[in-house]
Coordinates of C-alpha atoms in Angstrom, one line a residue:
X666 CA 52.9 73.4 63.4
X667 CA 56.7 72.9 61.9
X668 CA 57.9 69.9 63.6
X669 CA 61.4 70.4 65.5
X670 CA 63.8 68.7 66.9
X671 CA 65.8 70.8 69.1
X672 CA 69.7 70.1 69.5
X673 CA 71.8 71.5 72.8
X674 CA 74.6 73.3 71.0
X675 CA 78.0 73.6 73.5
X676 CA 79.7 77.3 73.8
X677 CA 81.0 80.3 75.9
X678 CA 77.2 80.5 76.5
X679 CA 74.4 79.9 79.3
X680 CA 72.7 77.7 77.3
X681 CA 71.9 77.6 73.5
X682 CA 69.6 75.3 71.0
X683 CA 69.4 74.7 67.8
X684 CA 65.4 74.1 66.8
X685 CA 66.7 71.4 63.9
X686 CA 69.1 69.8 62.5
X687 CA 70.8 71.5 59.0
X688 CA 70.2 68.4 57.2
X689 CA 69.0 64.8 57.5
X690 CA 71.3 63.4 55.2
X691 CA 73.3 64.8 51.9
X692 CA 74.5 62.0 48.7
X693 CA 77.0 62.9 45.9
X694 CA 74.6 62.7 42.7
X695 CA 77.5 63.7 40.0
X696 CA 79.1 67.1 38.5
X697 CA 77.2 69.6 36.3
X698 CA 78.3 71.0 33.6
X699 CA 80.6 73.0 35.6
X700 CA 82.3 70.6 37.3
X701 CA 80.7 71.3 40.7
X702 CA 79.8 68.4 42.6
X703 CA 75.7 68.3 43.3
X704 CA 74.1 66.5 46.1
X705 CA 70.9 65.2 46.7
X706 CA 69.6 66.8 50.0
X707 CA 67.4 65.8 52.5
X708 CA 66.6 68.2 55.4
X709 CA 64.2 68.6 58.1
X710 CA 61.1 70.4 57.8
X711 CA 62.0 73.5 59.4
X712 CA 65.8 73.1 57.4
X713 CA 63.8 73.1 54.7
X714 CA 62.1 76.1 54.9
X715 CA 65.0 78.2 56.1
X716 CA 66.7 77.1 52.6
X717 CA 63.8 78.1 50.7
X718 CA 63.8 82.0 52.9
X719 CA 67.4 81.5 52.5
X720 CA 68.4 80.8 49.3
X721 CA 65.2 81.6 47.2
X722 CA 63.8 84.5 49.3
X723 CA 60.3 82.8 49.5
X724 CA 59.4 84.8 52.5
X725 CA 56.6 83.2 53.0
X726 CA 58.3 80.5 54.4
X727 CA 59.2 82.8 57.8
X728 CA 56.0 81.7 58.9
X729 CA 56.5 78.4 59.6
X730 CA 59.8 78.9 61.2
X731 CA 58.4 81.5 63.4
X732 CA 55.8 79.8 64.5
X733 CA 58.1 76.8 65.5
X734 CA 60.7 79.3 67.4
X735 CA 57.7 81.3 69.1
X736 CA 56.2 78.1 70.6
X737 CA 59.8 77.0 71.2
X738 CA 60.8 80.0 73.3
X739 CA 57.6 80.9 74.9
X740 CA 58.3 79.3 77.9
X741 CA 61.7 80.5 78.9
X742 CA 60.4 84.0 77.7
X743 CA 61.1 85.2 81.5
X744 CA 64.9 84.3 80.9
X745 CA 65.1 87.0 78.6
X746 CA 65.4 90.9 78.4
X747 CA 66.1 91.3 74.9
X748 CA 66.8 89.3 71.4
X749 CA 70.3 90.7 69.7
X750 CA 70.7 88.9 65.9
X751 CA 74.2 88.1 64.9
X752 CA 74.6 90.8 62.0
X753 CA 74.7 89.2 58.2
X754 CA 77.7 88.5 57.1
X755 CA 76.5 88.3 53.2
X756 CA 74.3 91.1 51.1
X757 CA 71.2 89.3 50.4
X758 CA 68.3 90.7 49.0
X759 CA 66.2 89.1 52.1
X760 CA 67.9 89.1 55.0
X761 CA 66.9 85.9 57.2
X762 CA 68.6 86.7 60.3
X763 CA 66.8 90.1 60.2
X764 CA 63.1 88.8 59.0
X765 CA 63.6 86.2 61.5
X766 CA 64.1 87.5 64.8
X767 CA 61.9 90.7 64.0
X768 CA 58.9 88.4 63.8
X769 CA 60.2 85.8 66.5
X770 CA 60.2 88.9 69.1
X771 CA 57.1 90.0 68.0
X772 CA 55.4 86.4 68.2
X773 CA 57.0 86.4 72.0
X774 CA 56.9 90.3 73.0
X775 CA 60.8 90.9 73.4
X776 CA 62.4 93.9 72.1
X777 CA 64.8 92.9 69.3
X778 CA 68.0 95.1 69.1
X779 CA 70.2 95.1 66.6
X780 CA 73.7 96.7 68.8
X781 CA 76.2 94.2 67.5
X782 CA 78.6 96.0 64.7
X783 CA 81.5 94.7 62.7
X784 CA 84.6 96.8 62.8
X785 CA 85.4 95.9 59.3
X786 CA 84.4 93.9 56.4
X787 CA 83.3 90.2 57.5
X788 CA 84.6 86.8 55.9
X789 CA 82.1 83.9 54.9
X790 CA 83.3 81.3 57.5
X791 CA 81.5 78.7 55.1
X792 CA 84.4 77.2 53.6
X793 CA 86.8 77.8 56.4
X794 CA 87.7 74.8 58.1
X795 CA 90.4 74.7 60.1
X796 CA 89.5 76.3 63.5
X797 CA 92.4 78.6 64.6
X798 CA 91.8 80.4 61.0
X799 CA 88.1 81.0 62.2
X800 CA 89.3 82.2 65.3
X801 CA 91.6 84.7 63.4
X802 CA 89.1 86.0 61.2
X803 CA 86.8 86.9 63.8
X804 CA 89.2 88.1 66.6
X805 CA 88.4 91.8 67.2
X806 CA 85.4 91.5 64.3
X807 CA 82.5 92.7 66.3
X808 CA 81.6 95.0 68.8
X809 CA 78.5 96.2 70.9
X810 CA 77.0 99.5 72.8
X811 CA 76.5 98.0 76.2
X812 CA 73.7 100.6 76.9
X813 CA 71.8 98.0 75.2
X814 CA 73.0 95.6 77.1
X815 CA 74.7 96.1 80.2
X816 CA 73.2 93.8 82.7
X817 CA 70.4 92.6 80.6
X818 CA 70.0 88.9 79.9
X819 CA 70.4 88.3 76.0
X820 CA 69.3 85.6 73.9
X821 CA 71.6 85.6 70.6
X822 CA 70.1 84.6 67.8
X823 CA 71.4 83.6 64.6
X824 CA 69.6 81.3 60.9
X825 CA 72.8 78.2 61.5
X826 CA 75.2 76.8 64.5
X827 CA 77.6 75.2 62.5
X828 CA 81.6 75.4 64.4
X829 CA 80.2 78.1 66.8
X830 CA 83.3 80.5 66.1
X831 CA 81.1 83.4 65.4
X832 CA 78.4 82.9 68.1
X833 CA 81.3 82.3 70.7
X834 CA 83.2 85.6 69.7
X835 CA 79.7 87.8 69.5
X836 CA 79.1 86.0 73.1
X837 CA 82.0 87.4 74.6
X838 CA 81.5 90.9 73.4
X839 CA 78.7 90.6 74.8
X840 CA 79.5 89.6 78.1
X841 CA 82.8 91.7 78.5
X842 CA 82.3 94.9 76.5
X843 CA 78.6 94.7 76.5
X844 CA 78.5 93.8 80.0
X845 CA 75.2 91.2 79.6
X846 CA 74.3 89.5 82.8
X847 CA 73.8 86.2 80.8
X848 CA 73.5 85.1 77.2
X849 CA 71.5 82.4 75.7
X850 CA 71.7 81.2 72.1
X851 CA 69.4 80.0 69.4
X852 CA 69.5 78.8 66.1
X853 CA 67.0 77.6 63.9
X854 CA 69.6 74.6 62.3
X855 CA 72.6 73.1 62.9
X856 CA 74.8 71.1 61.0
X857 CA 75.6 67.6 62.0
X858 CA 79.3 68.5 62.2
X859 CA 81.2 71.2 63.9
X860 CA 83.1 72.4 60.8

């Protein structure tokens, strides 16, 4: 089994967790031939294998990570109606929000539904940091069906907590458009600052 070290992470939520931290520790090891700074990272085990599902589409990795939310969650299964993903915001080839929580509902019998849409085309938050500029970008972004979800309670699930602009503005779709009774959030990482 993955080991985990789950984190409380604060929001418009009920409650939410983060399984891991993003990463243990990060040092400056020079520029490349590019001129980009590279780092020498060091993450958690279950960081680690998001990166490599992430970043080098080694689905195989999934397992791991699934196992480690499945064991995780099973105990506050009764909490929870349904499992809604927060939709990608980049074209990858694999999808881990989507592999993810297809297999993490499976492992704990929940339906996943996939009922949050963007109204138009989604900015990488990544490099934003100041906070009222997050807030802008996602004001308005999403939207939900609330057939889904009126008066269900939701767990949110999404690959990284890092500021929690985007889980707090899919949250309150949720809860005022999409009329959920609750919602919950988990992440598999987050990153040890809020920016």
């Amino acid at each position: 089994m993955v080991d985990i070290h789950p984190q409380k992470i604060m929001g418009n939520w009920k409650s939410g967790i983060a399984l891991d931290f993003h990463t243990t520790s990060s040092t400056p090891i020079g520029y490349n031939e590019s001129g980009h700074m590279q780092f020498d990272t060091v993450r958690p085990e279950i960081a680690e294998l998001l990166y490599q599902l992430k970043y080098h589409a080694k689905q195989e990795a999934a397992q791991g990570i699934v196992a480690a939310a499945a064991n995780f969650l099973q105990p506050h299964k009764e909490k929870i109606d349904l499992i809604v993903p927060v939709p990608p915001s980049t074209e990858r080839a694999v999808q881990p929000v989507i592999i993810l929580v297809n297999k993490i509902g499976a492992a704990v019998n929940l339906p996943v539904v996939q009922c949050i849409a963007t109204t138009r085309a989604t900015t990488q938050l990544k490099g934003v940091t100041d906070p009222v500029k997050r807030k802008e970008l996602v004001d308005g972004l999403y939207s939900v069906d609330p057939q889904y979800t009126a008066g269900k309670n939701v767990l949110l699930f999404d690959d990284l907590y890092r500021s929690g602009t985007t889980l707090g503005a899919i949250t309150d779709v949720l809860l005022k458009q999409g009329r959920a009774a609750s919602v919950r959030v988990l992440t598999i990482t987050k990153t040890r600052s809020n920016q």
